mmCIF file of the C-alpha atoms, coordinates in Angstrom:
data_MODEL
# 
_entry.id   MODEL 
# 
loop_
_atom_site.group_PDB 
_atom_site.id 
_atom_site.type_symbol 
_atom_site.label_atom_id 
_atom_site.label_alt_id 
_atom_site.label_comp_id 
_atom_site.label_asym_id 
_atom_site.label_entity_id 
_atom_site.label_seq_id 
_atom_site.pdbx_PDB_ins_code 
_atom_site.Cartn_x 
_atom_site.Cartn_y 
_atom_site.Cartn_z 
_atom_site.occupancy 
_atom_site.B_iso_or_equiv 
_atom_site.pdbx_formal_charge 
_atom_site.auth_seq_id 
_atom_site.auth_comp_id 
_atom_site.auth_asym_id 
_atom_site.auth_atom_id 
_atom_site.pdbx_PDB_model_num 
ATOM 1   C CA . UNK A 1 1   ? 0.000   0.000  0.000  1.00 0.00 ? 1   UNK A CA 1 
ATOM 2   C CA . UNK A 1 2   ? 1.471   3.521  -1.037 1.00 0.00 ? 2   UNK A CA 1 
ATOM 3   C CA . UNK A 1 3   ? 1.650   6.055  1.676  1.00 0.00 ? 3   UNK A CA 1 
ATOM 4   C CA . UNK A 1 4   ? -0.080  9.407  0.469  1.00 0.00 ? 4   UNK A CA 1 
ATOM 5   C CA . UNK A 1 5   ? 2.711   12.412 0.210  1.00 0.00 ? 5   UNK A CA 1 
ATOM 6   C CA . UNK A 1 6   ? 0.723   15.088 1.163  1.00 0.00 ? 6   UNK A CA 1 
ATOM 7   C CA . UNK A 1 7   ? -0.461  12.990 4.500  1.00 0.00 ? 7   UNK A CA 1 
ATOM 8   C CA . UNK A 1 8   ? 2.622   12.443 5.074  1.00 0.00 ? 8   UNK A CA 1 
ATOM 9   C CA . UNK A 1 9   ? 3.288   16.217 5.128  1.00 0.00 ? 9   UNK A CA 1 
ATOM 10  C CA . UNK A 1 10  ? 0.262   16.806 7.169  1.00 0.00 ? 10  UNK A CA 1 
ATOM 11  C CA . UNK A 1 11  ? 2.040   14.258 9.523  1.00 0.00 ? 11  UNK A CA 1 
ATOM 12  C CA . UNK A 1 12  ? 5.218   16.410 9.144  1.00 0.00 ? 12  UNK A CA 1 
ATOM 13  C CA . UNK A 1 13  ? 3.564   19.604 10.351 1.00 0.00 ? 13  UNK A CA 1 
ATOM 14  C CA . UNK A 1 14  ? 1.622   17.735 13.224 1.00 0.00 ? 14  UNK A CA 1 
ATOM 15  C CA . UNK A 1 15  ? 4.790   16.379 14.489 1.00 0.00 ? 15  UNK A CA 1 
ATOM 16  C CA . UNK A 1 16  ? 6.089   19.925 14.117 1.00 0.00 ? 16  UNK A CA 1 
ATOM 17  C CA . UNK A 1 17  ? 3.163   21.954 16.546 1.00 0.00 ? 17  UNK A CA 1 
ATOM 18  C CA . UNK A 1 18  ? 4.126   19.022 19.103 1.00 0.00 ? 18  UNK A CA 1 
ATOM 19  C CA . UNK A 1 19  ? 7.608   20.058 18.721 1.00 0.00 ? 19  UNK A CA 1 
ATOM 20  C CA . UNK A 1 20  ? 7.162   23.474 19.360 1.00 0.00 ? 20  UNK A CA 1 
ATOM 21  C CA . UNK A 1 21  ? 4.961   22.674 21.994 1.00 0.00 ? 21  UNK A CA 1 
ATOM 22  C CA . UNK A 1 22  ? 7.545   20.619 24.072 1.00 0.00 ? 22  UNK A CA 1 
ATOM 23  C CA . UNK A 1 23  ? 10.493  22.890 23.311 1.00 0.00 ? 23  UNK A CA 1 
ATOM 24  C CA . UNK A 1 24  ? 8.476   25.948 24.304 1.00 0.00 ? 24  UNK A CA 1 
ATOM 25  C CA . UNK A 1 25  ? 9.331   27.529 20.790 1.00 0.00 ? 25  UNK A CA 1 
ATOM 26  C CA . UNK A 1 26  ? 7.019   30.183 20.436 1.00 0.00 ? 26  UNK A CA 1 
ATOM 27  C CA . UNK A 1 27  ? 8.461   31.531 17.648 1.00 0.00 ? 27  UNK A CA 1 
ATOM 28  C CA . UNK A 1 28  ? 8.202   27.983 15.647 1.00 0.00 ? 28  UNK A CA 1 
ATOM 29  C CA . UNK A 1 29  ? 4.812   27.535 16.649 1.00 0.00 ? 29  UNK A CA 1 
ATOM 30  C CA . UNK A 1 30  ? 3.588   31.630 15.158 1.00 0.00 ? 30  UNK A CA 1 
ATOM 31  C CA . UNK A 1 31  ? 5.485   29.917 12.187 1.00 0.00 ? 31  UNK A CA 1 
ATOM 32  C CA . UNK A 1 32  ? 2.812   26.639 11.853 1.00 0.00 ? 32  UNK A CA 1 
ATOM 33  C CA . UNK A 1 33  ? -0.327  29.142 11.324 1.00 0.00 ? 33  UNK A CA 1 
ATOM 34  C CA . UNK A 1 34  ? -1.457  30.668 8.503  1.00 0.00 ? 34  UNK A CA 1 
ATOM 35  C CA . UNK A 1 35  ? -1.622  34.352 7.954  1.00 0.00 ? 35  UNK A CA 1 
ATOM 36  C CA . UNK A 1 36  ? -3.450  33.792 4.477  1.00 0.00 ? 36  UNK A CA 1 
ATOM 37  C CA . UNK A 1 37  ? -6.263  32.780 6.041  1.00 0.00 ? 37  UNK A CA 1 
ATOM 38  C CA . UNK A 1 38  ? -8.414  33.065 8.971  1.00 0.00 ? 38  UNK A CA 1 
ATOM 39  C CA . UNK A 1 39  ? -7.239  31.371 11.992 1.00 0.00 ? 39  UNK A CA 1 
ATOM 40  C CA . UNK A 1 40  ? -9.140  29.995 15.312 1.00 0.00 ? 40  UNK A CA 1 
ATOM 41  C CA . UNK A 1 41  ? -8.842  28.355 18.237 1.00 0.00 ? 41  UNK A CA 1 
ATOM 42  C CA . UNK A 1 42  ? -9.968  26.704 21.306 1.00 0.00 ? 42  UNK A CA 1 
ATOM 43  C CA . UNK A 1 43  ? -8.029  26.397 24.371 1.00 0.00 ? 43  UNK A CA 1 
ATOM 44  C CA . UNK A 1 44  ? -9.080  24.156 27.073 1.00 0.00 ? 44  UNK A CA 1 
ATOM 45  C CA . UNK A 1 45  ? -11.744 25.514 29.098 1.00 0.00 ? 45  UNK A CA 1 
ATOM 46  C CA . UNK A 1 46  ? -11.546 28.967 26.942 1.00 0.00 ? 46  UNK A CA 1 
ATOM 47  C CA . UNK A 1 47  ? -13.848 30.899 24.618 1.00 0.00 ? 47  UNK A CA 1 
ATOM 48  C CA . UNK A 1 48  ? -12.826 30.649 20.693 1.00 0.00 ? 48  UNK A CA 1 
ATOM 49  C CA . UNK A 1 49  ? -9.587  32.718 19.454 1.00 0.00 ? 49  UNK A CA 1 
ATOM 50  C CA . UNK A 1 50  ? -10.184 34.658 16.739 1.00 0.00 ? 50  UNK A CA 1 
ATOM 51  C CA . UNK A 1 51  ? -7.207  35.819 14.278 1.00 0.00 ? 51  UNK A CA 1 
ATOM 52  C CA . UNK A 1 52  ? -3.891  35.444 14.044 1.00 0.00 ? 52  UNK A CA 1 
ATOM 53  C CA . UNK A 1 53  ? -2.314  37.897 16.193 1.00 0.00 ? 53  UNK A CA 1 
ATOM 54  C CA . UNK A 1 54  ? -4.946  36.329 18.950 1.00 0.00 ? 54  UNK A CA 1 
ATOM 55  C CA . UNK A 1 55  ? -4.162  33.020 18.559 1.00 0.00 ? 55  UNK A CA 1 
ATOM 56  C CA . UNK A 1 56  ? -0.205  33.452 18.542 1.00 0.00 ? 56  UNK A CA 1 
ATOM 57  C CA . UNK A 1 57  ? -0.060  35.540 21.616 1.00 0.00 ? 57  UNK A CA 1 
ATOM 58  C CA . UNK A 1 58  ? -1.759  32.793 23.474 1.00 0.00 ? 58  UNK A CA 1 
ATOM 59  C CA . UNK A 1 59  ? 0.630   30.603 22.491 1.00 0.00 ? 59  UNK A CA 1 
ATOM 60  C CA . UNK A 1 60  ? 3.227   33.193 23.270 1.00 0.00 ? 60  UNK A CA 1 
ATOM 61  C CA . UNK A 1 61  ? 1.788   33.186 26.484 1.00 0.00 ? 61  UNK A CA 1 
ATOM 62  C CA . UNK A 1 62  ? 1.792   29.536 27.154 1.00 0.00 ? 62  UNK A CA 1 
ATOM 63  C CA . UNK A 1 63  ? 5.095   28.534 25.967 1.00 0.00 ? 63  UNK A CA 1 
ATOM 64  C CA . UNK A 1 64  ? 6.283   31.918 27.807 1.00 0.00 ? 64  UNK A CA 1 
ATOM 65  C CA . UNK A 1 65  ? 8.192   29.731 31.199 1.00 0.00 ? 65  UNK A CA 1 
ATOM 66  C CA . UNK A 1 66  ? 9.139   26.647 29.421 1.00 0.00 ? 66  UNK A CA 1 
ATOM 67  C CA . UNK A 1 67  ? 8.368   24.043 27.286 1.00 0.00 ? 67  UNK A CA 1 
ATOM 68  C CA . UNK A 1 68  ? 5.300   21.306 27.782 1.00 0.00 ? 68  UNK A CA 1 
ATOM 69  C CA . UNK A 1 69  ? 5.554   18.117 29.175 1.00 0.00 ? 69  UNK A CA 1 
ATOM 70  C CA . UNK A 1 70  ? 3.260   16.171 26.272 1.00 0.00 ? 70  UNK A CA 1 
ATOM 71  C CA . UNK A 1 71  ? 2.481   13.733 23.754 1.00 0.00 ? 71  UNK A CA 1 
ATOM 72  C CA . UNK A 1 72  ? 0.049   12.236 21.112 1.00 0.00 ? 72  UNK A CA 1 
ATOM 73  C CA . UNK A 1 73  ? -0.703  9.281  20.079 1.00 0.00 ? 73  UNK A CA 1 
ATOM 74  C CA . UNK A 1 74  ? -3.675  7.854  17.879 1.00 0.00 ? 74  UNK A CA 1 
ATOM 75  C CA . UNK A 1 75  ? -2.949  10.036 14.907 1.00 0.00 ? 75  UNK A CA 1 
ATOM 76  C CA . UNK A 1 76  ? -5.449  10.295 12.175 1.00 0.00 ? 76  UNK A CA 1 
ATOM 77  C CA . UNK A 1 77  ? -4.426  12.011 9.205  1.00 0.00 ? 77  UNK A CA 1 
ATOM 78  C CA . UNK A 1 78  ? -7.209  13.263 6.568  1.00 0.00 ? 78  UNK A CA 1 
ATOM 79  C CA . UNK A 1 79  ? -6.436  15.173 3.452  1.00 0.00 ? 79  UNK A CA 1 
ATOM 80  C CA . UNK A 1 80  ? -9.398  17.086 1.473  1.00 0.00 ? 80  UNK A CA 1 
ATOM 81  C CA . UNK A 1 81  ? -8.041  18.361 -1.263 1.00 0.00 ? 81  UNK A CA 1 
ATOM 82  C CA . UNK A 1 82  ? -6.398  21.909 -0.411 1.00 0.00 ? 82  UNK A CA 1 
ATOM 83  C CA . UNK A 1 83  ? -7.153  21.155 3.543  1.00 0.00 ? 83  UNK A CA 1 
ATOM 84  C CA . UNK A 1 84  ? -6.738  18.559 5.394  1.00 0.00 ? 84  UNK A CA 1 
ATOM 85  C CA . UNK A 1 85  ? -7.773  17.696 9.355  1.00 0.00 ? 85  UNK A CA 1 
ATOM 86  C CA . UNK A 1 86  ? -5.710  15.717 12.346 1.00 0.00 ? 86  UNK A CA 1 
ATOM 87  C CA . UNK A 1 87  ? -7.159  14.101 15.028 1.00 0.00 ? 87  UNK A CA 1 
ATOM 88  C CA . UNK A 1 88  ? -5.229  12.822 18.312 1.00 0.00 ? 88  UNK A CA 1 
ATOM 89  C CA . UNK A 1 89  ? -5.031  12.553 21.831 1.00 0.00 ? 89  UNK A CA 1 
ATOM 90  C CA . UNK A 1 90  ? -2.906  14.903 23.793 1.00 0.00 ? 90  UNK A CA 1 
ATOM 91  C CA . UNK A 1 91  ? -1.278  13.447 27.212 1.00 0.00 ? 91  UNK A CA 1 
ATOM 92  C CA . UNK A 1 92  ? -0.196  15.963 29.665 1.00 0.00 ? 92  UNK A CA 1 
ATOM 93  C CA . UNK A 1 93  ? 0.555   13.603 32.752 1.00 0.00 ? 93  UNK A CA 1 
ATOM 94  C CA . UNK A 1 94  ? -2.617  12.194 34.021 1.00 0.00 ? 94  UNK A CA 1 
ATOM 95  C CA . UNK A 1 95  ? -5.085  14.723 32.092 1.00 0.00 ? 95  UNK A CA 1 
ATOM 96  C CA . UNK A 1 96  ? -6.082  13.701 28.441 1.00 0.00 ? 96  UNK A CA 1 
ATOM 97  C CA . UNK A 1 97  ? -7.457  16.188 25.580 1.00 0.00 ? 97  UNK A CA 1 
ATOM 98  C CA . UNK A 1 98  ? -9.236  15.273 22.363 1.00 0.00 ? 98  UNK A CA 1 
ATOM 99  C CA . UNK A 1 99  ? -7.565  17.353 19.787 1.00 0.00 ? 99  UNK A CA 1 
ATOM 100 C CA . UNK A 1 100 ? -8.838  18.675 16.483 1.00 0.00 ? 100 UNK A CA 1 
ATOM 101 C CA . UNK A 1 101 ? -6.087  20.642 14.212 1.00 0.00 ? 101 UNK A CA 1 
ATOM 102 C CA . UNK A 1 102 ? -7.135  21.563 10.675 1.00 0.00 ? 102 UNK A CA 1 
ATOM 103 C CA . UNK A 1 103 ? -4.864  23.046 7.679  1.00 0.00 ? 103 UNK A CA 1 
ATOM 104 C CA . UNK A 1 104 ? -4.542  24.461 4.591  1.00 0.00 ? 104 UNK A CA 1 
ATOM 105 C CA . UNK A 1 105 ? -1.704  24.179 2.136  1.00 0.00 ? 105 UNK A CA 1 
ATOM 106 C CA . UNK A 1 106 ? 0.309   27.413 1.617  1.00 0.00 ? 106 UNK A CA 1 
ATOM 107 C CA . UNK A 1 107 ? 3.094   28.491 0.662  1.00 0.00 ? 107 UNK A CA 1 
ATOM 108 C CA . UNK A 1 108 ? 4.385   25.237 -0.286 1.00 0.00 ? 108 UNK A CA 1 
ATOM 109 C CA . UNK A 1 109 ? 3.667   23.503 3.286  1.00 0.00 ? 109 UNK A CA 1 
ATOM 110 C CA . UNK A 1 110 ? 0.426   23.135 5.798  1.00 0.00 ? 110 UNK A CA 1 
ATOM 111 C CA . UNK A 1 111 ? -0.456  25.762 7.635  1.00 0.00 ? 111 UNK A CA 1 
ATOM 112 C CA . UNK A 1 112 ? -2.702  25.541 10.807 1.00 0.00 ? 112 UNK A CA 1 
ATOM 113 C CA . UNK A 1 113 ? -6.166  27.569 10.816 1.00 0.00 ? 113 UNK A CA 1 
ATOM 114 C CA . UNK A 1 114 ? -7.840  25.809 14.046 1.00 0.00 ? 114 UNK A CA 1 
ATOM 115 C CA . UNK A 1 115 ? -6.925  24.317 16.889 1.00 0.00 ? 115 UNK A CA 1 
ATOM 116 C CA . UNK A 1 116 ? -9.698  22.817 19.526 1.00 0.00 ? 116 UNK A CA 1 
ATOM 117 C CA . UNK A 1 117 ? -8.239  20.766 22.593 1.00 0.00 ? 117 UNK A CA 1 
ATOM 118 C CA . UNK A 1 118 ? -11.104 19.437 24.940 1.00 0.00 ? 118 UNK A CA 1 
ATOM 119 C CA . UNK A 1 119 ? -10.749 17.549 27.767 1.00 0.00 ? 119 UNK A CA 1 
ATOM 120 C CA . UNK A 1 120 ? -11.157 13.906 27.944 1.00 0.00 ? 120 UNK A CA 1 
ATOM 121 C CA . UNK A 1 121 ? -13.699 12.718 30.865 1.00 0.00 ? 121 UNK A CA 1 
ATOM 122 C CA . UNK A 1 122 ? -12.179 9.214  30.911 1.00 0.00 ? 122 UNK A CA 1 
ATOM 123 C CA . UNK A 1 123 ? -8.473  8.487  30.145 1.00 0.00 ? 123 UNK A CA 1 
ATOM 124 C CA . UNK A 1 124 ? -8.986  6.132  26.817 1.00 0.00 ? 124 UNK A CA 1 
ATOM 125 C CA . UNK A 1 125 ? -8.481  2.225  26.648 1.00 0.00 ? 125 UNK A CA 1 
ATOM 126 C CA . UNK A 1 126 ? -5.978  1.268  24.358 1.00 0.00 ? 126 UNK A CA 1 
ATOM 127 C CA . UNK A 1 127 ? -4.099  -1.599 23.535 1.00 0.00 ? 127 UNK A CA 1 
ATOM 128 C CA . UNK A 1 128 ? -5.223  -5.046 21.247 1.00 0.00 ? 128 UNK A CA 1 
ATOM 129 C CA . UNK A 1 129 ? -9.031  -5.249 20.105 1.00 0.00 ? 129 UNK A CA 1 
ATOM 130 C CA . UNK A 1 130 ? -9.481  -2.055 20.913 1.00 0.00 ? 130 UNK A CA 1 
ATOM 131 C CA . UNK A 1 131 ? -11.602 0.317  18.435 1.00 0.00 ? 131 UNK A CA 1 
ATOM 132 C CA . UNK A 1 132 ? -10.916 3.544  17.673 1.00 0.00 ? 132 UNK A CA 1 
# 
């Protein structure tokens, strides 16, 4: 089975906004959104973010002290067309978040234009037999 290129550099830029995330990179992560489009998103527990000069400060502010402590695992990568969508879980010790990150391609790469990160009520099973 062939391995879609432009998932693979939707993967590329997801792997990215984690990186920034951990390295507290704030710079790198005003770098992942796009300023040829409208941008949103949803913090945890937050109203929507509107624009980018909203949305990158809060990241400015987040990543401010230091880097995160976090990971994600059960990727799912969907291209449509010109956009394309991720879906994962975020760990940050003991507290899980369903995550939602949607691009657009531009300027030669994928470009973020929402982020929504929701808590999880129950951590999620995983392992064999398990659906997802």
């Amino acid at each position: 089975m062939s391995v879609d290129p432009a998932a693979a550099d939707v993967e590329a830029a997801h792997r990215a906004f984690y990186r920034a995330l951990m390295m507290g990179d704030a710079q790198a992560m005003a770098d992942l959104w796009s300023r040829a489009h409208p941008v949103t998103c949803v913090h945890p527990g937050t109203p929507n973010l509107v624009g980018y000069r909203a949305v990158v400060g809060s990241w400015s502010q987040i990543l401010a002290h230091r880097g995160l402590e976090i990971s994600a695992s059960r990727l799912e990568v969907r291209v449509l067309g010109e956009s394309a969508l991720t879906t994962c879980i975020e760990s940050l010790g003991e507290v899980e978040l369903a995550v939602t990150n949607i691009y657009v391609r531009e300027d030669g790469g994928w470009k973020i234009v929402h982020h929504h990160a929701s808590p999880v009520s129950r951590r999620i099973a995983t392992g064999p037999g398990v659906v997802h």
